[in-house]
Amino acid sequence: MKGIRSLRVCLFLMAWTLIFCPFSEGNTCAQESVIENQSEETLTVSVQEWRQMQDDLKSIQQQLAKDKEKAEKDAQEKEEKKFSSANTRLSIRFMLDGSTATGNDTYKDIIGDPVSGSQFRQVRLTWKGNMYDMIEYSLGVDFGGSDYALKDVYGGFYNLPCGVGFRFGHFKEPWSMEQLMSSSTTPLMERSALDGLKSIVGGRNNGVMLHNWHNADRFSWAVGVFTSSMGEKSLRCTTDSAHLALTARLTFLPFYEKWCDGRESYWHIGGGYTYRRYDDSMASSTAISLKPDCSMQNSMISTGALTGLEALSAFQIETIFARGSFAVEFEQAFYYLDDINCKDEEAFIQAGYVQVSYILTGEGRKYHHGGGYRGSVTPNCPFVNICRDGMYLGSGPGAWEIAYRCGWSDTGELASPAGNSAEFTGYGSKTGFMLANTFGVNWYLNKNTRMMFNYSLAKTEYEGGEYEGKTAWTNVFMTRFQVSF
């Protein structure tokens, strides 16, 4: 029985060898017959061809191993380079604006004729980079307008063992998601009136700041000490009085989800607080001037220098709900001023906005966890496509976005009294409640180029002084061509 079983095993092995391993070293010509179904034909391969295939396979395996080794070496060199050299990037941005406007008779009597024309809103060069995977630096120069100004001149440290980043220089205070969002990525051409109040709170100032922006996930924070009695374009501020500001901001994501196509769904909430003291000898840098959502138009709200401002405390709240291509934003700020020129030596002003945007072609804006604000739009199918073979036009529709914002501000308590008063002087008659409704359509030709079309209807109800009870309104049509890379 054992012999029969051994014979059966031998026959089975011989059959297996003939079917699947038909080639042997001694044969000069053999046939491989692999029959997957009855319609297959017999494939005849010479031993020489079979050996050549084996050699080719071995060569491919060796090449893959070399490629893998080279990729690992390049990754290691790149990682080591972060700790041994500087990584600097030059970015260039310019914005060419055009505008035309109309206004009612009250607008013309109080403010003057509406302005029409064109201007370079920004022509900016920025050198930005990092060294040793722990040092950051930035130097920006803006040539827009009639003069040049330095922007974001700072250095700092990140990826420290304690997990806290440190920044020093001339940069934006951690105040308002709208201010922190780059002007090259905003859905509308100009920011709201809340940003217009950066002359008294926020904006760029000299200071030092601690933050967790480089490793933030759902929770981000920043706190800093800044000079408060200086203009945003100035890099030097010296007085013999204390004029410092403490500013802090917190953000949190109650929920966050990233979709398979790269878009995001999230709910962002946050808030900020600042306490500031001012030096009246630097009052020329502290004034309120609010325009009707167009930088070319004259200011509808104007106080002149706040010569009596001694201290200010303010807080703001913010939220964003975004789902894919749709987003709605809300922000509100409240300011409490200690000013000897106002009634009872104090005044309350406020500003805010609600904004809705939707990208018709299906793209989304990336959320920046560090700082808690929204980023830019990258078209899925660019209209202008630049590749190795050249530039192609009309290869896709680009990205199309629509946006609407209702912004408001109330500066009525800064107004001068209607008649002669020995109690307080105020700051003129161009103060009150301003409301601006702005609609926009954006066409992103590619990730570096976009065209913007805005319409704004703004009105101001003046309070105090000779203009008390009067209402001025204006219609403004704006367009922008922007390139940034």
Coordinates of C-alpha atoms in Angstrom, one line a residue:
M1 CA 0.0 0.0 0.0
K2 CA 2.8 2.3 0.9
G3 CA 4.4 1.7 -2.6
I4 CA 1.1 2.5 -4.4
R5 CA 0.8 5.7 -2.4
S6 CA 4.3 6.7 -3.3
L7 CA 3.7 6.0 -7.0
R8 CA 0.6 8.2 -6.9
V9 CA 2.5 11.1 -5.3
C10 CA 5.3 10.8 -8.0
L11 CA 2.8 10.8 -10.8
F12 CA 1.1 13.9 -9.4
L13 CA 4.4 15.8 -9.1
M14 CA 5.3 14.8 -12.7
A15 CA 2.0 16.1 -14.0
W16 CA 2.4 19.4 -12.1
T17 CA 5.9 19.8 -13.5
L18 CA 4.7 19.2 -17.1
I19 CA 1.9 21.7 -16.8
F20 CA 3.4 24.6 -14.9
C21 CA 7.2 24.1 -15.3
P22 CA 7.7 22.7 -18.8
F23 CA 11.3 24.0 -19.3
S24 CA 14.4 22.2 -18.3
E25 CA 18.1 23.1 -18.7
G26 CA 18.7 20.2 -21.2
N27 CA 16.0 21.0 -23.7
T28 CA 16.8 23.3 -26.7
C29 CA 13.1 23.9 -27.5
A30 CA 10.1 23.4 -25.3
Q31 CA 6.5 24.2 -25.3
E32 CA 4.4 25.9 -22.7
S33 CA 0.8 25.0 -22.8
V34 CA -1.3 27.1 -20.4
I35 CA -5.0 26.5 -21.2
E36 CA -7.3 29.0 -19.5
N37 CA -10.2 28.1 -21.6
Q38 CA -10.9 26.0 -24.7
S39 CA -10.5 28.9 -27.1
E40 CA -6.9 29.7 -26.0
E41 CA -4.1 28.8 -28.5
T42 CA -0.8 27.1 -27.5
L43 CA 2.0 29.6 -26.8
T44 CA 5.5 28.5 -27.9
V45 CA 8.4 30.2 -26.2
S46 CA 12.1 29.3 -26.7
V47 CA 14.3 28.8 -23.7
Q48 CA 16.4 31.8 -24.8
E49 CA 13.4 34.1 -24.8
W50 CA 12.3 32.8 -21.4
R51 CA 15.7 33.5 -20.0
Q52 CA 15.7 37.0 -21.5
M53 CA 12.4 37.7 -19.8
Q54 CA 13.8 36.5 -16.5
D55 CA 16.8 38.8 -17.0
D56 CA 14.6 41.7 -17.8
L57 CA 12.5 41.1 -14.7
K58 CA 15.6 41.0 -12.6
S59 CA 16.8 44.3 -14.1
I60 CA 13.4 46.0 -13.3
Q61 CA 13.6 44.8 -9.7
Q62 CA 17.1 46.1 -9.4
Q63 CA 16.1 49.5 -10.9
L64 CA 13.1 49.8 -8.5
A65 CA 15.4 49.1 -5.6
K66 CA 17.8 51.8 -6.8
D67 CA 14.9 54.3 -7.2
K68 CA 13.6 53.5 -3.7
E69 CA 17.1 54.0 -2.3
K70 CA 17.5 57.3 -4.1
A71 CA 14.1 58.5 -2.9
E72 CA 14.9 57.7 0.7
K73 CA 18.3 59.5 0.3
D74 CA 16.6 62.6 -1.2
A75 CA 14.0 62.7 1.6
Q76 CA 16.8 62.4 4.1
E77 CA 18.8 65.2 2.4
K78 CA 15.7 67.4 2.3
E79 CA 15.0 66.8 6.0
E80 CA 18.7 67.6 6.8
K81 CA 18.5 70.7 4.6
K82 CA 15.7 72.2 6.8
F83 CA 18.2 72.2 9.7
S84 CA 21.2 73.5 7.8
S85 CA 20.1 76.2 5.3
A86 CA 17.5 78.9 4.6
N87 CA 14.4 78.4 2.5
T88 CA 13.3 81.7 1.1
R89 CA 10.4 82.5 -1.3
L90 CA 9.7 85.7 -3.1
S91 CA 6.0 86.4 -3.8
I92 CA 4.7 89.2 -6.0
R93 CA 1.2 90.7 -6.1
F94 CA -0.4 93.5 -7.9
M95 CA -4.0 94.7 -8.0
L96 CA -5.3 97.1 -10.6
D97 CA -8.7 98.7 -9.7
G98 CA -11.3 100.7 -11.6
S99 CA -14.3 102.5 -10.0
T100 CA -17.2 104.7 -10.8
A101 CA -19.8 106.0 -8.4
T102 CA -22.9 108.2 -8.0
G103 CA -24.4 109.8 -4.9
N104 CA -27.3 111.8 -3.7
D105 CA -27.2 115.6 -3.1
T106 CA -26.5 115.1 0.6
Y107 CA -23.5 113.0 -0.2
K108 CA -22.2 115.7 -2.6
D109 CA -22.8 118.5 -0.1
I110 CA -21.1 116.7 2.8
I111 CA -18.4 114.6 1.2
G112 CA -18.0 116.0 -2.3
D113 CA -18.5 114.5 -5.8
P114 CA -18.1 110.8 -6.2
V115 CA -14.8 109.6 -7.6
S116 CA -14.2 107.7 -10.8
G117 CA -10.9 106.4 -12.1
S118 CA -8.3 103.7 -11.7
Q119 CA -5.4 102.9 -9.4
F120 CA -2.9 100.3 -8.4
R121 CA -4.4 99.2 -5.1
Q122 CA -1.3 97.1 -4.3
V123 CA 2.0 96.4 -5.9
R124 CA 3.7 94.3 -3.2
L125 CA 6.9 92.3 -3.0
T126 CA 7.4 89.9 -0.1
W127 CA 10.4 87.9 0.9
K128 CA 9.4 85.2 3.3
G129 CA 11.1 82.0 4.6
N130 CA 12.5 79.9 7.4
M131 CA 15.7 78.4 8.6
Y132 CA 16.7 75.3 10.5
D133 CA 13.0 74.3 10.7
M134 CA 12.6 76.7 13.7
I135 CA 13.3 80.3 12.6
E136 CA 10.9 82.4 10.4
Y137 CA 11.3 85.8 8.8
S138 CA 9.4 88.1 6.5
L139 CA 10.0 91.4 4.7
G140 CA 7.2 93.0 2.6
V141 CA 7.2 96.2 0.6
D142 CA 4.1 97.7 -0.9
F143 CA 4.4 100.3 -3.7
G144 CA 0.6 100.8 -4.1
G145 CA -0.8 104.4 -3.9
S146 CA 1.4 107.4 -3.9
D147 CA 4.0 106.1 -1.5
Y148 CA 5.7 102.9 -0.4
A149 CA 5.2 101.2 2.9
L150 CA 6.9 98.2 4.7
K151 CA 4.6 95.4 5.5
D152 CA 5.1 92.4 7.8
V153 CA 8.7 93.0 8.8
Y154 CA 9.3 90.4 11.5
G155 CA 11.2 87.4 12.7
G156 CA 10.4 84.6 15.0
F157 CA 10.8 81.0 16.3
Y158 CA 8.6 78.0 16.0
N159 CA 8.8 74.2 16.5
L160 CA 10.3 75.0 19.9
P161 CA 10.3 72.1 22.5
C162 CA 7.7 73.9 24.5
G163 CA 5.3 74.0 21.5
V164 CA 4.9 77.8 21.7
G165 CA 5.9 80.1 18.8
F166 CA 7.5 83.5 19.3
R167 CA 7.3 86.4 16.9
F168 CA 8.7 90.0 17.0
G169 CA 8.7 92.9 14.7
H170 CA 6.1 94.8 12.7
F171 CA 3.1 92.6 11.9
K172 CA -0.6 92.1 12.3
E173 CA -2.0 91.9 15.8
P174 CA -4.1 88.8 16.6
W175 CA -7.4 90.6 16.1
S176 CA -10.3 89.7 13.7
M177 CA -10.3 86.8 11.2
E178 CA -11.1 89.3 8.5
Q179 CA -7.9 91.3 9.2
L180 CA -5.8 88.2 9.3
M181 CA -7.1 86.9 6.0
S182 CA -4.9 88.1 3.1
S183 CA -6.3 90.8 0.9
S184 CA -5.4 88.7 -2.1
T185 CA -7.9 86.0 -1.1
T186 CA -10.9 87.9 0.3
P187 CA -14.2 87.2 -1.5
L188 CA -14.9 90.9 -1.9
M189 CA -12.5 93.7 -3.1
E190 CA -12.4 95.5 0.2
R191 CA -12.8 94.5 3.8
S192 CA -15.7 95.7 6.0
A193 CA -15.9 98.8 8.2
L194 CA -14.7 96.6 11.1
D195 CA -11.3 96.5 9.4
G196 CA -11.5 100.2 8.8
L197 CA -11.3 100.7 12.6
K198 CA -7.8 99.1 12.6
S199 CA -6.5 102.7 13.1
I200 CA -7.5 102.3 16.7
V201 CA -7.4 98.5 17.2
G202 CA -5.6 95.9 15.2
G203 CA -3.6 96.3 12.0
R204 CA 0.2 96.2 11.9
N205 CA 2.1 97.5 14.9
N206 CA 5.5 96.9 16.5
G207 CA 5.3 94.2 19.1
V208 CA 6.0 90.7 20.4
M209 CA 3.6 87.8 20.3
L210 CA 3.3 84.2 21.6
H211 CA 1.2 81.7 19.7
N212 CA 0.6 78.1 18.7
W213 CA -0.2 78.8 15.0
H214 CA 2.4 76.4 13.6
N215 CA 1.0 73.3 15.3
A216 CA -2.6 74.4 15.8
D217 CA -5.3 71.8 15.0
R218 CA -8.8 72.6 16.3
F219 CA -7.7 75.1 18.9
S220 CA -5.5 78.2 18.2
W221 CA -4.4 81.0 20.4
A222 CA -2.2 84.1 20.3
V223 CA -1.3 86.9 22.8
G224 CA 1.0 89.8 22.3
V225 CA 2.1 93.3 23.5
F226 CA 2.1 96.0 20.9
T227 CA 2.6 99.8 20.6
S228 CA -0.8 101.5 20.2
S229 CA 0.0 105.1 19.2
M230 CA 1.5 104.5 15.8
G231 CA 0.3 104.4 12.2
E232 CA 0.3 101.1 10.3
K233 CA 2.9 102.4 7.8
S234 CA 5.3 103.6 10.5
L235 CA 8.1 101.4 11.9
R236 CA 9.2 103.9 14.6
C237 CA 7.2 105.1 17.6
T238 CA 8.9 106.9 20.5
T239 CA 7.2 108.9 23.2
D240 CA 7.7 109.7 26.9
S241 CA 4.4 108.1 27.9
A242 CA 3.1 104.5 28.1
H243 CA 1.3 103.7 24.9
L244 CA 1.1 99.9 24.9
A245 CA -1.6 97.4 23.9
L246 CA -2.3 93.9 25.1
T247 CA -4.1 91.9 22.5
A248 CA -5.3 88.2 22.6
R249 CA -7.3 85.9 20.4
L250 CA -8.8 82.4 20.7
T251 CA -10.4 80.2 18.1
F252 CA -11.9 76.7 18.2
L253 CA -13.4 74.2 15.8
P254 CA -16.4 72.4 17.4
F255 CA -16.4 70.1 14.3
Y256 CA -14.1 69.7 11.3
E257 CA -14.3 67.2 8.4
K258 CA -12.2 67.0 5.3
W259 CA -13.9 65.4 2.3
C260 CA -12.3 63.0 -0.2
D261 CA -12.2 65.7 -2.9
G262 CA -10.2 68.1 -0.6
R263 CA -13.0 70.4 0.4
E264 CA -13.8 71.0 4.0
S265 CA -16.8 71.2 6.3
Y266 CA -16.4 72.9 9.7
W267 CA -17.7 75.3 12.2
H268 CA -15.3 78.0 13.5
I269 CA -15.9 80.1 16.6
G270 CA -13.6 82.6 18.2
G271 CA -13.1 85.9 19.9
G272 CA -10.5 88.5 20.8
Y273 CA -9.8 91.1 23.5
T274 CA -7.5 94.2 23.6
Y275 CA -6.7 96.8 26.2
R276 CA -4.8 99.9 25.0
R277 CA -3.4 103.1 26.3
Y278 CA -2.6 106.0 24.0
D279 CA -0.2 109.0 24.0
D280 CA -2.0 112.2 23.0
S281 CA 1.2 113.5 21.4
M282 CA 0.9 110.8 18.8
A283 CA -2.8 111.5 18.2
S284 CA -2.3 112.3 14.5
S285 CA -1.8 108.5 14.0
T286 CA -5.1 107.7 15.7
A287 CA -8.2 108.7 13.7
I288 CA -11.3 107.0 12.3
S289 CA -11.9 107.1 8.5
L290 CA -14.5 104.8 7.0
K291 CA -15.1 104.5 3.2
P292 CA -18.1 102.9 1.4
D293 CA -16.3 99.5 0.6
C294 CA -14.1 101.2 -2.0
S295 CA -10.6 102.6 -1.4
M296 CA -10.9 105.2 -4.2
Q297 CA -13.9 106.9 -2.7
N298 CA -13.8 109.6 -0.1
S299 CA -14.6 108.8 3.6
M300 CA -18.2 108.9 4.6
I301 CA -17.2 108.7 8.3
S302 CA -14.3 110.9 9.4
T303 CA -13.3 112.0 12.9
G304 CA -9.9 113.6 12.5
A305 CA -7.3 113.0 15.1
L306 CA -8.6 111.6 18.4
T307 CA -6.7 114.1 20.5
G308 CA -8.6 113.2 23.8
L309 CA -8.3 109.4 23.6
E310 CA -6.5 108.1 26.7
A311 CA -7.4 104.4 26.8
L312 CA -9.6 101.8 25.0
S313 CA -10.8 98.3 25.7
A314 CA -12.5 96.2 23.0
F315 CA -13.7 92.7 22.4
Q316 CA -14.9 90.9 19.3
I317 CA -16.7 87.7 18.5
E318 CA -16.6 85.7 15.2
T319 CA -17.9 82.5 13.6
I320 CA -17.7 80.7 10.3
F321 CA -19.9 77.9 9.1
A322 CA -18.5 76.3 5.9
R323 CA -19.7 73.3 4.0
G324 CA -17.8 72.6 0.8
S325 CA -18.3 75.5 -1.6
F326 CA -20.6 77.4 0.7
A327 CA -19.7 79.6 3.7
V328 CA -21.3 82.2 5.9
E329 CA -19.3 84.4 8.3
F330 CA -20.3 86.8 11.1
E331 CA -18.1 89.1 13.1
Q332 CA -18.9 91.8 15.6
A333 CA -16.7 94.1 17.6
F334 CA -17.4 96.5 20.5
Y335 CA -15.1 99.4 21.5
Y336 CA -15.2 101.3 24.8
L337 CA -13.2 104.6 24.7
D338 CA -11.9 106.8 27.5
D339 CA -11.8 110.1 25.7
I340 CA -11.9 113.5 27.5
N341 CA -13.5 115.1 24.4
C342 CA -16.6 113.0 24.5
K343 CA -19.7 113.3 26.6
D344 CA -19.0 112.0 30.2
E345 CA -15.4 111.5 28.9
E346 CA -16.3 108.1 27.4
A347 CA -17.8 106.8 24.2
F348 CA -19.0 103.4 22.8
I349 CA -18.7 102.5 19.1
Q350 CA -19.3 99.2 17.3
A351 CA -18.8 97.5 13.9
G352 CA -19.5 94.2 12.3
Y353 CA -20.7 92.3 9.2
V354 CA -22.3 89.2 8.0
Q355 CA -21.0 87.6 4.7
V356 CA -22.2 84.8 2.5
S357 CA -20.1 83.2 -0.4
Y358 CA -20.6 80.3 -2.7
I359 CA -18.3 78.9 -5.4
L360 CA -20.4 77.9 -8.4
T361 CA -17.9 75.6 -10.0
G362 CA -17.6 73.4 -6.9
E363 CA -14.2 74.3 -5.4
G364 CA -13.6 75.2 -1.7
R365 CA -11.5 77.5 0.3
K366 CA -8.8 75.9 2.5
Y367 CA -9.1 76.6 6.2
H368 CA -5.9 77.8 8.0
H369 CA -5.8 76.2 11.4
G370 CA -2.9 78.4 12.4
G371 CA -4.7 81.7 13.0
G372 CA -8.2 80.4 12.2
Y373 CA -9.2 82.0 8.9
R374 CA -10.0 81.1 5.3
G375 CA -7.6 80.8 2.4
S376 CA -7.6 81.1 -1.3
V377 CA -9.5 79.3 -4.2
T378 CA -7.7 77.0 -6.6
P379 CA -9.7 76.2 -9.8
N380 CA -10.2 72.5 -10.6
C381 CA -10.2 73.3 -14.3
P382 CA -8.2 76.6 -14.9
F383 CA -9.1 78.8 -17.8
V384 CA -5.4 79.8 -18.2
N385 CA -3.3 76.7 -17.8
I386 CA 0.5 77.0 -17.9
C387 CA 2.5 73.8 -18.2
R388 CA 5.8 72.6 -19.6
D389 CA 4.6 72.7 -23.2
G390 CA 3.4 76.3 -23.0
M391 CA 0.3 78.3 -22.0
Y392 CA -3.2 77.2 -23.0
L393 CA -6.4 79.4 -22.9
G394 CA -9.9 78.1 -22.6
S395 CA -8.9 74.7 -21.3
G396 CA -11.5 75.0 -18.6
P397 CA -14.0 77.4 -17.1
G398 CA -11.8 78.4 -14.2
A399 CA -13.6 79.0 -10.8
W400 CA -16.6 81.3 -10.4
E401 CA -17.6 82.7 -7.0
I402 CA -20.5 84.9 -5.8
A403 CA -20.5 86.8 -2.5
Y404 CA -22.6 89.2 -0.5
R405 CA -21.8 91.2 2.6
C406 CA -23.8 93.5 4.9
G407 CA -21.4 95.6 7.0
W408 CA -22.2 98.3 9.6
S409 CA -20.6 100.7 12.0
D410 CA -21.9 103.1 14.6
T411 CA -19.6 106.0 15.7
G412 CA -22.4 108.4 16.8
E413 CA -21.1 108.9 20.3
L414 CA -18.0 110.6 18.9
A415 CA -20.1 113.3 17.3
S416 CA -19.9 117.0 18.4
P417 CA -23.0 118.4 20.0
A418 CA -25.6 120.0 17.8
G419 CA -25.2 123.3 19.5
N420 CA -22.6 125.1 21.5
S421 CA -21.7 123.1 24.6
A422 CA -19.1 123.6 27.3
E423 CA -19.4 120.0 28.4
F424 CA -17.6 118.3 25.5
T425 CA -16.4 119.1 22.0
G426 CA -16.6 115.7 20.2
Y427 CA -15.0 115.0 16.8
G428 CA -17.1 116.8 14.3
S429 CA -20.2 116.1 12.3
K430 CA -19.1 113.3 10.0
T431 CA -20.0 110.5 12.5
G432 CA -23.1 108.3 12.8
F433 CA -24.4 105.0 11.6
M434 CA -23.1 103.6 8.3
L435 CA -24.5 100.6 6.4
A436 CA -22.9 99.0 3.3
N437 CA -24.4 96.2 1.2
T438 CA -21.8 94.8 -1.2
F439 CA -22.3 92.2 -3.9
G440 CA -19.4 90.5 -5.8
V441 CA -18.6 88.1 -8.6
N442 CA -15.2 86.6 -8.9
W443 CA -13.6 84.7 -11.8
Y444 CA -10.5 82.8 -11.0
L445 CA -8.6 82.2 -14.3
N446 CA -6.1 80.0 -12.4
K447 CA -4.7 79.9 -8.9
N448 CA -2.6 83.0 -9.5
T449 CA -5.0 85.3 -11.5
R450 CA -8.5 86.5 -10.8
M451 CA -11.0 89.2 -11.9
M452 CA -13.4 90.8 -9.5
F453 CA -16.6 92.7 -10.1
N454 CA -18.3 94.5 -7.1
Y455 CA -21.3 96.7 -6.5
S456 CA -21.8 98.5 -3.2
L457 CA -24.7 100.5 -1.9
A458 CA -23.7 102.5 1.2
K459 CA -25.6 105.0 3.3
T460 CA -24.7 107.0 6.4
E461 CA -27.1 108.6 8.9
Y462 CA -25.2 111.4 10.6
E463 CA -25.6 112.2 14.2
G464 CA -24.6 115.4 15.9
G465 CA -23.3 118.7 14.7
E466 CA -24.5 120.5 11.6
Y467 CA -25.3 117.3 9.7
E468 CA -27.5 115.7 12.4
G469 CA -30.5 113.9 10.9
K470 CA -29.1 113.9 7.3
T471 CA -28.6 110.8 5.2
A472 CA -26.1 110.4 2.5
W473 CA -25.9 107.4 0.1
T474 CA -23.7 106.3 -2.8
N475 CA -23.7 103.6 -5.4
V476 CA -20.2 102.3 -6.3
F477 CA -19.2 100.0 -9.2
M478 CA -15.8 98.4 -8.9
T479 CA -13.6 96.0 -10.8
R480 CA -10.2 94.5 -10.2
F481 CA -7.6 92.5 -12.1
Q482 CA -5.2 90.7 -9.7
V483 CA -2.1 88.6 -10.2
S484 CA -0.2 87.0 -7.3
F485 CA 2.5 84.4 -7.4

